Amino acid sequence: MSCYIIEGGNRLSGEVQISGAKNAVLPILAAAATQRETTIKNIPFLSDVSNTLQILKKLGMQIKSEGSTVTAINSINTTVLDKELSQRMRSSVLFLGALLGRFGEVTISEPGGCQLGSRPIELHLWAMEQLGAEIVKNDDKIFCKGNLKGKEIELPIISVGVTENIILAAINAKGTTIIKNAAKEPEIDDLIAYLNKCGSKIRREKNTVVIEESNVESYCDYSVMSDRIEAGTYIAMAASTGGELFINNVNPSNIGIIIPIFEKTGCIIKAYKDKIYVDAPERLYSLPKIITKPYPYFPTDMQPQIMAVLSKSEGKCVVKETLFSARNKHIPELNKMGADIKIMDNTTFEIRGVDSLQGSEVYAKDLRGGAALLIAALGAAGESRIYGTEHIERGYEALCAKIECVGGKIGKAV
Ligand code: EPU
């Protein structure tokens, strides 16, 4: 089993470049299946991205990759999604809307992804039914077909993936679709911007998204937004090591509430047009409460990382996770490093800050939980070994190289 070996206690300092956003590029690649030809730039080199490219190839698309640019030419000859590839990641469910809308039918399998508690897809299927699809489940296959018609759909809960799936289906539906209570994550607006550049007519007003019938199937090139969660993770690494970083190629307005939360821990943060400067004190303060909620509130995808930071702080914090029922597998591992975190119930955690953490042998069980272990290990005394690198590599491009560039001591043993 491969692991990262980290020699903790080195202050990070210098400049780090943020990559294209995983959670923007995955829906945009699914959207490429609805277009004639697209060139997508700023694509991060991640295992989830290469899986998605494999899915596109298995559908019959021609894919040409050059550095961080991918050109996808539509020559799709099947609407049956590869089961094994789909089960590697949650975002494969986005091909449901893309292919159903474009071809009038699709066969998918239950998607995989990080184990964060129950992650059903019933709302995705319900949304397709609202647009007129018929759905038949047969063993582990889900077959959907229908000529879609635009409709007003009010989401019973805010969901990033369901909002994206409706958009992907509705661009090829007859008439206008209106999504009420839509998610507002910047990655959704990046998908909308890509589709509009391809000729779609989609507009957002707060939590309503309106998709007009456009039937455009064209060429466009598009550069994916930068990864706000990767940027937040590097802010957390600076905080954990008392470091000082310039985090380049980010749009600070997308980072939103992450910045004031880190400021409350005592970090000095300056936001520029396309970069963030962070200067962390030697000793961080805790804050009383953090609650994860859909954008623009504190993101669940930063919950494990802020917990790692607050593990080594002055004071007590209660963290409430409201999106996922079991995003807590990093906690026993952080405690192995000397953190004092109690799981009050599966979604409520109490962190009592300690003076220092000790390097240990720990196991990443999911992507962001793994990032939290890295953050803790960089700020801990002595050596850590973090197993489960495959989870972390789903979401962080060139991780070791970026950390080494700013003075962290990290290697990978395979
Ligand atoms: N939900 C249902 N039924 C459904 C769909 C969703 O109950 O049919 C629930 C989920 O179980 C969850 C809530 O709705 O409790 C919100 O989940 P959402 O659908 O918004 O999540 P997602 O689209 O599956 C994306 C990101 C996740 C991120 C969440 C929340 C991608 C590829 N994934 O997932 O990213 O945590 O939104 O912001 O965009 C990550 O990057 O580490 C990651 C897990």
Coordinates of C-alpha atoms and ligand atoms in Angstrom, one line a residue:
M1 CA 0.0 0.0 0.0
S2 CA 1.5 3.4 -1.0
C3 CA 1.8 6.1 1.6
Y4 CA 3.0 9.7 2.0
I5 CA 5.9 10.1 4.4
I6 CA 5.9 13.5 6.0
E7 CA 8.5 15.1 8.2
G8 CA 6.4 17.6 10.1
G9 CA 7.3 20.9 11.8
N10 CA 8.5 22.7 8.7
R11 CA 7.0 26.1 8.2
L12 CA 5.5 26.4 4.7
S13 CA 6.5 29.6 2.8
G14 CA 6.5 30.7 -0.8
E15 CA 4.0 30.6 -3.7
V16 CA 1.7 27.8 -4.7
Q17 CA -0.3 27.5 -8.0
I18 CA -3.9 26.3 -7.7
S19 CA -5.1 23.9 -10.4
G20 CA -8.4 23.7 -12.2
A21 CA -11.4 22.7 -10.0
K22 CA -12.2 19.0 -9.8
N23 CA -15.8 19.7 -9.1
A24 CA -16.1 22.0 -12.1
V25 CA -14.2 19.9 -14.6
L26 CA -16.2 16.7 -13.9
P27 CA -19.6 18.2 -14.9
I28 CA -18.0 20.1 -17.8
L29 CA -16.6 16.8 -19.1
A30 CA -20.0 15.2 -18.8
A31 CA -21.4 18.2 -20.7
A32 CA -18.9 17.7 -23.5
A33 CA -21.0 14.6 -24.3
T34 CA -23.8 17.0 -25.3
Q35 CA -21.7 19.1 -27.7
R36 CA -20.2 18.5 -31.1
E37 CA -16.6 19.4 -30.2
T38 CA -15.0 21.2 -27.3
T39 CA -11.6 22.2 -26.1
I40 CA -11.3 22.4 -22.4
K41 CA -8.4 24.1 -20.7
N42 CA -6.9 24.2 -17.2
I43 CA -7.8 20.6 -16.6
P44 CA -6.2 19.2 -13.5
F45 CA -4.4 15.9 -13.7
L46 CA -6.4 13.8 -11.2
S47 CA -7.6 10.2 -11.1
D48 CA -11.3 11.3 -11.2
V49 CA -10.5 13.3 -14.4
S50 CA -8.8 10.3 -16.1
N51 CA -11.7 8.1 -15.1
T52 CA -14.1 10.6 -16.7
L53 CA -12.1 10.7 -19.9
Q54 CA -12.1 6.9 -19.9
I55 CA -15.9 7.0 -19.6
L56 CA -16.1 9.4 -22.6
K57 CA -13.8 7.2 -24.7
K58 CA -15.9 4.1 -23.8
L59 CA -19.0 6.0 -25.1
G60 CA -17.2 6.4 -28.4
M61 CA -15.9 10.0 -28.0
Q62 CA -12.5 11.0 -29.5
I63 CA -10.4 12.5 -26.7
K64 CA -7.1 14.3 -27.3
S65 CA -5.1 15.4 -24.3
E66 CA -2.2 17.8 -24.4
G67 CA -0.9 19.0 -21.0
S68 CA -3.9 20.5 -19.2
T69 CA -6.0 20.8 -22.4
V70 CA -8.4 18.2 -23.6
T71 CA -10.3 18.2 -26.9
A72 CA -13.4 16.1 -27.0
I73 CA -15.0 15.2 -30.4
N74 CA -18.5 13.8 -30.2
S75 CA -18.7 10.4 -32.0
I76 CA -20.8 8.7 -29.3
N77 CA -22.0 5.2 -30.4
T78 CA -23.5 3.9 -27.2
T79 CA -25.6 5.3 -24.3
V80 CA -24.7 2.6 -21.9
L81 CA -22.3 3.8 -19.2
D82 CA -19.3 1.5 -18.3
K83 CA -20.3 0.0 -14.9
E84 CA -16.8 -0.4 -13.5
L85 CA -15.7 3.1 -14.3
S86 CA -19.0 4.6 -13.1
Q87 CA -18.6 2.9 -9.8
R88 CA -15.3 4.6 -9.2
M89 CA -16.8 8.1 -8.6
R90 CA -20.0 9.8 -7.7
S91 CA -19.9 12.3 -10.6
S92 CA -20.5 9.6 -13.1
V93 CA -24.2 10.2 -12.3
L94 CA -24.0 13.4 -14.3
F95 CA -24.0 11.4 -17.5
L96 CA -27.6 10.6 -16.7
G97 CA -28.8 14.1 -17.6
A98 CA -26.3 14.7 -20.3
L99 CA -27.0 11.5 -22.4
L100 CA -30.7 11.3 -21.6
G101 CA -31.3 14.9 -22.8
R102 CA -29.0 14.5 -25.9
F103 CA -30.0 11.0 -27.1
G104 CA -33.3 10.3 -25.4
E105 CA -32.0 7.3 -23.5
V106 CA -29.2 6.2 -21.1
T107 CA -28.3 3.2 -19.0
I108 CA -26.3 4.0 -15.8
S109 CA -25.1 2.0 -12.8
E110 CA -25.2 3.2 -9.1
P111 CA -22.2 5.6 -8.9
G112 CA -19.4 5.2 -6.4
G113 CA -17.3 8.0 -4.7
C114 CA -16.1 8.8 -1.2
Q115 CA -17.9 6.9 1.6
L116 CA -19.4 9.9 3.5
G117 CA -22.6 8.1 4.7
S118 CA -25.7 7.5 2.6
R119 CA -25.4 9.1 -0.9
P120 CA -28.6 8.1 -2.7
I121 CA -29.4 9.2 -6.3
E122 CA -33.2 9.1 -6.0
L123 CA -33.4 12.8 -6.5
H124 CA -31.5 12.7 -9.7
L125 CA -33.9 10.1 -11.0
W126 CA -36.9 12.0 -9.7
A127 CA -35.7 15.1 -11.5
M128 CA -35.4 13.2 -14.8
E129 CA -39.0 11.9 -14.3
Q130 CA -40.2 15.5 -13.8
L131 CA -38.8 16.2 -17.3
G132 CA -40.7 13.3 -18.7
A133 CA -38.3 10.4 -18.5
E134 CA -39.4 6.8 -17.8
I135 CA -37.1 4.9 -15.5
V136 CA -36.7 1.1 -15.2
K137 CA -34.4 -0.5 -12.6
N138 CA -33.1 -3.9 -13.4
D139 CA -30.6 -5.5 -11.0
D140 CA -27.8 -3.0 -10.8
K141 CA -28.7 -1.2 -14.1
I142 CA -30.9 1.9 -14.4
F143 CA -32.4 2.5 -17.8
C144 CA -34.0 5.9 -18.5
K145 CA -35.6 7.1 -21.7
G146 CA -37.9 9.8 -23.0
N147 CA -38.1 12.9 -25.0
L148 CA -37.7 15.5 -22.3
K149 CA -40.0 18.5 -21.9
G150 CA -39.0 21.6 -19.9
K151 CA -40.8 22.1 -16.6
E152 CA -40.6 24.1 -13.3
I153 CA -38.9 21.8 -10.8
E154 CA -38.5 22.8 -7.1
L155 CA -35.7 20.8 -5.4
P156 CA -36.8 19.4 -2.0
I157 CA -33.2 19.7 -0.8
I158 CA -30.3 21.7 -2.2
S159 CA -28.1 19.4 -4.2
V160 CA -25.2 20.3 -6.4
G161 CA -25.3 17.2 -8.5
V162 CA -29.1 17.3 -9.0
T163 CA -28.9 20.9 -10.1
E164 CA -26.2 20.0 -12.6
N165 CA -28.0 17.0 -13.9
I166 CA -31.2 19.0 -14.6
I167 CA -29.2 21.7 -16.4
L168 CA -27.4 19.0 -18.5
A169 CA -30.7 17.3 -19.4
A170 CA -32.7 20.5 -19.9
I171 CA -30.4 22.1 -22.5
N172 CA -31.9 19.5 -24.9
A173 CA -35.5 19.5 -23.5
K174 CA -38.4 21.1 -25.4
G175 CA -39.4 24.4 -23.8
T176 CA -38.1 26.1 -20.8
T177 CA -37.0 24.5 -17.5
I178 CA -36.9 26.4 -14.3
I179 CA -35.0 25.0 -11.3
K180 CA -36.1 26.5 -7.9
N181 CA -34.1 26.0 -4.7
A182 CA -31.1 25.3 -7.0
A183 CA -27.6 24.9 -5.5
K184 CA -25.4 28.1 -5.8
E185 CA -21.9 26.5 -5.8
P186 CA -19.5 28.4 -8.1
E187 CA -18.8 25.1 -9.9
I188 CA -22.4 25.1 -11.2
D189 CA -22.0 28.6 -12.5
D190 CA -18.8 27.4 -14.3
L191 CA -20.9 24.6 -15.9
I192 CA -23.5 27.3 -17.0
A193 CA -20.7 29.5 -18.4
Y194 CA -19.3 26.6 -20.4
L195 CA -22.7 25.7 -21.8
N196 CA -23.6 29.3 -22.6
K197 CA -20.3 29.6 -24.4
C198 CA -21.4 26.6 -26.4
G199 CA -24.6 28.4 -27.3
S200 CA -27.1 27.4 -24.6
K201 CA -29.3 30.0 -23.0
I202 CA -29.1 29.5 -19.2
R203 CA -29.4 32.2 -16.6
R204 CA -29.3 32.2 -12.8
E205 CA -31.0 34.6 -10.4
K206 CA -30.1 33.7 -6.9
N207 CA -31.3 30.2 -6.3
T208 CA -33.4 29.9 -9.5
V209 CA -31.8 28.7 -12.7
V210 CA -33.7 29.1 -16.0
I211 CA -32.7 26.9 -19.0
E212 CA -34.2 27.9 -22.4
E213 CA -34.6 25.4 -25.2
S214 CA -31.6 26.0 -27.4
N215 CA -30.8 22.8 -29.3
V216 CA -27.3 24.0 -29.9
E217 CA -24.6 21.5 -30.7
S218 CA -21.5 23.4 -31.5
Y219 CA -17.8 24.0 -31.0
C220 CA -16.4 26.0 -28.1
D221 CA -13.3 26.3 -26.0
Y222 CA -13.4 27.0 -22.3
S223 CA -11.0 27.3 -19.4
V224 CA -12.2 25.7 -16.2
M225 CA -12.3 27.8 -13.0
S226 CA -9.6 27.3 -10.3
D227 CA -10.2 25.0 -7.4
R228 CA -11.5 26.9 -4.3
I229 CA -11.3 23.8 -2.1
E230 CA -7.7 23.2 -3.1
A231 CA -7.0 26.8 -2.3
G232 CA -8.7 26.5 1.1
T233 CA -6.6 23.3 1.8
Y234 CA -3.4 25.3 1.2
I235 CA -4.6 28.1 3.5
A236 CA -5.1 25.3 6.1
M237 CA -1.6 24.0 5.5
A238 CA -0.2 27.5 6.0
A239 CA -2.2 27.8 9.2
S240 CA -1.1 24.4 10.5
T241 CA 2.6 25.2 10.0
G242 CA 2.6 28.8 11.1
G243 CA 3.5 29.5 7.5
E244 CA 3.2 32.3 4.9
L245 CA 1.9 31.6 1.5
F246 CA 0.9 33.3 -1.7
I247 CA -1.8 31.1 -3.2
N248 CA -2.0 32.0 -6.9
N249 CA -4.6 31.5 -9.6
V250 CA -7.6 31.7 -7.4
N251 CA -10.7 33.9 -7.5
P252 CA -11.0 35.1 -3.8
S253 CA -14.7 35.8 -4.2
N254 CA -15.3 32.0 -4.7
I255 CA -13.5 31.2 -1.5
G256 CA -16.1 33.3 0.4
I257 CA -16.6 32.4 4.0
I258 CA -13.4 30.3 4.3
I259 CA -11.4 33.5 4.5
P260 CA -13.1 35.1 7.5
I261 CA -13.1 31.7 9.3
F262 CA -9.3 31.5 9.0
E263 CA -9.0 35.2 10.0
K264 CA -10.8 34.3 13.2
T265 CA -8.1 31.7 14.0
G266 CA -5.5 34.6 13.9
C267 CA -4.3 34.3 10.3
I268 CA -3.7 37.5 8.4
I269 CA -5.3 37.0 4.9
K270 CA -5.2 39.4 2.0
A271 CA -7.3 38.8 -1.1
Y272 CA -6.0 40.2 -4.4
K273 CA -7.7 39.9 -7.8
D274 CA -6.4 36.4 -8.5
K275 CA -4.4 35.4 -5.5
I276 CA -4.5 35.2 -1.7
Y277 CA -1.8 35.9 0.8
V278 CA -1.9 34.1 4.1
D279 CA 0.4 34.7 7.1
A280 CA -0.3 32.4 10.0
P281 CA 0.7 33.0 13.7
E282 CA 2.6 30.4 15.7
R283 CA -0.4 29.7 17.9
L284 CA -3.9 29.7 16.4
Y285 CA -7.2 30.6 18.2
S286 CA -10.2 28.3 18.0
L287 CA -13.7 29.5 17.3
P288 CA -16.9 28.5 19.1
K289 CA -18.8 26.9 16.2
I290 CA -18.6 25.9 12.6
I291 CA -21.6 24.6 10.7
T292 CA -21.3 23.2 7.2
K293 CA -24.0 24.2 4.7
P294 CA -24.4 24.6 0.9
Y295 CA -22.7 27.6 -0.7
P296 CA -22.2 30.5 0.3
Y297 CA -21.9 29.0 3.8
F298 CA -18.9 27.0 5.1
P299 CA -18.3 24.1 2.7
T300 CA -18.5 20.5 3.8
D301 CA -15.5 19.9 1.6
M302 CA -13.4 22.0 4.0
Q303 CA -14.8 20.4 7.2
P304 CA -12.1 17.8 7.8
Q305 CA -9.3 20.4 6.9
I306 CA -10.5 23.0 9.4
M307 CA -10.8 20.3 12.0
A308 CA -7.1 19.4 11.5
V309 CA -6.2 23.1 11.9
L310 CA -8.3 23.6 15.0
S311 CA -6.9 20.4 16.6
K312 CA -3.8 22.4 17.3
S313 CA -5.3 25.7 18.6
E314 CA -6.2 27.5 21.8
G315 CA -9.8 26.8 22.8
K316 CA -12.8 24.6 22.0
C317 CA -14.9 24.4 18.8
V318 CA -18.0 22.5 18.0
V319 CA -18.3 21.4 14.4
K320 CA -21.6 20.5 12.9
E321 CA -21.7 18.6 9.6
T322 CA -25.1 19.0 7.9
L323 CA -24.5 17.6 4.4
F324 CA -23.2 14.1 5.0
S325 CA -24.2 11.6 7.7
A326 CA -20.7 10.1 8.1
R327 CA -18.0 12.6 7.1
N328 CA -16.1 11.8 10.2
K329 CA -13.6 9.0 9.4
H330 CA -10.6 11.4 9.8
I331 CA -11.4 12.0 13.5
P332 CA -10.0 8.8 15.0
E333 CA -6.9 9.2 12.8
L334 CA -6.4 12.9 14.0
N335 CA -6.8 11.6 17.5
K336 CA -4.0 9.1 16.9
M337 CA -1.8 12.1 16.2
G338 CA -2.7 13.6 19.6
A339 CA -5.8 15.6 18.8
D340 CA -8.6 15.7 21.3
I341 CA -11.8 15.4 19.2
K342 CA -15.0 13.8 20.6
I343 CA -17.7 12.5 18.2
M344 CA -20.8 13.6 20.1
D345 CA -23.0 12.0 17.4
N346 CA -22.1 11.1 13.8
T347 CA -22.4 14.7 12.6
T348 CA -21.4 16.8 15.7
F349 CA -17.8 16.9 16.8
E350 CA -16.1 18.8 19.7
I351 CA -12.5 19.8 19.3
R352 CA -10.4 20.8 22.3
G353 CA -7.3 22.4 20.9
V354 CA -4.0 20.9 22.1
D355 CA -0.5 22.4 22.1
S356 CA 1.1 20.0 19.6
L357 CA 0.4 17.0 17.5
Q358 CA 2.8 14.0 17.0
G359 CA 3.6 12.3 13.7
S360 CA 1.9 8.9 13.5
E361 CA 0.9 6.2 11.1
V362 CA -2.6 7.1 9.9
Y363 CA -5.1 6.0 7.2
A364 CA -7.0 8.3 4.7
K365 CA -10.5 6.8 4.2
D366 CA -11.7 9.6 1.8
L367 CA -10.4 12.6 -0.1
R368 CA -10.9 15.5 2.2
G369 CA -10.4 13.4 5.3
G370 CA -7.0 12.5 3.8
A371 CA -6.2 16.2 3.1
A372 CA -6.9 16.8 6.8
L373 CA -4.4 14.2 7.8
L374 CA -1.8 15.8 5.6
I375 CA -2.5 19.2 7.1
A376 CA -2.1 17.8 10.6
A377 CA 1.1 15.8 9.7
L378 CA 2.8 18.9 8.2
G379 CA 2.3 20.8 11.5
A380 CA 3.1 17.8 13.8
A381 CA 6.3 16.9 15.5
G382 CA 8.2 14.1 13.8
E383 CA 7.4 11.7 11.0
S384 CA 3.9 10.6 9.8
R385 CA 2.9 8.0 7.3
I386 CA -0.4 8.5 5.6
Y387 CA -1.8 5.5 3.8
G388 CA -4.7 5.6 1.4
T389 CA -3.0 8.0 -1.0
E390 CA -5.4 7.0 -3.8
H391 CA -8.2 8.8 -2.0
I392 CA -6.2 12.1 -1.8
E393 CA -5.0 11.9 -5.4
R394 CA -8.6 12.1 -6.6
G395 CA -8.7 15.8 -5.7
Y396 CA -5.2 17.3 -5.4
E397 CA -3.0 17.7 -8.4
A398 CA 0.8 17.4 -8.0
L399 CA 0.4 17.4 -4.3
C400 CA 3.9 16.4 -3.2
A401 CA 5.6 18.7 -5.7
K402 CA 3.5 21.7 -4.6
I403 CA 4.1 21.1 -0.9
E404 CA 7.9 20.5 -1.5
C405 CA 8.1 23.8 -3.4
V406 CA 7.0 25.7 -0.4
G407 CA 9.3 23.9 2.1
G408 CA 7.3 20.9 3.2
K409 CA 9.1 17.6 3.6
I410 CA 7.0 15.0 1.9
G411 CA 7.7 11.9 -0.2
K412 CA 5.7 9.0 -1.5
A413 CA 6.5 5.3 -0.9
V414 CA 4.9 2.9 -3.3
Ligands
EPU1 N1 -28.8 13.8 -1.8 C1 -29.9 13.0 -1.6 N2 -30.4 12.4 -2.7 C2 -29.9 12.6 -4.0 C3 -28.8 13.4 -4.1 C4 -28.3 14.0 -3.0 O1 -30.3 12.7 -0.5 O2 -30.4 12.0 -4.9 C5 -28.2 14.4 -0.6 C6 -26.8 14.0 -0.3 O3 -26.8 12.7 0.4 C7 -26.3 15.1 0.6 C8 -27.0 16.3 0.0 O4 -28.1 15.8 -0.8 O5 -26.7 14.9 1.9 C9 -26.1 17.2 -0.9 O6 -25.4 16.4 -1.8 P1 -25.1 16.9 -3.2 O7 -26.0 16.2 -4.2 O8 -25.1 18.4 -3.2 O9 -23.6 16.4 -3.4 P2 -22.9 15.8 -4.8 O10 -23.4 16.6 -5.9 O11 -23.0 14.4 -4.8 C10 -21.0 17.6 -4.8 C11 -19.5 17.5 -4.7 C12 -19.0 17.0 -3.4 C13 -19.5 18.0 -2.3 C14 -21.0 18.1 -2.4 C15 -21.6 19.2 -1.5 C16 -18.9 17.0 -7.0 C17 -18.4 16.0 -8.0 N3 -19.0 16.5 -5.8 O12 -21.4 16.2 -4.5 O13 -17.6 17.0 -3.4 O14 -19.2 17.5 -1.0 O15 -21.4 18.5 -3.8 O16 -21.0 20.4 -1.7 O17 -19.2 18.1 -7.4 C18 -15.4 16.4 -2.7 O18 -15.0 17.1 -3.6 O19 -14.7 15.9 -1.8 C19 -16.9 16.1 -2.6 C20 -17.4 15.1 -2.0

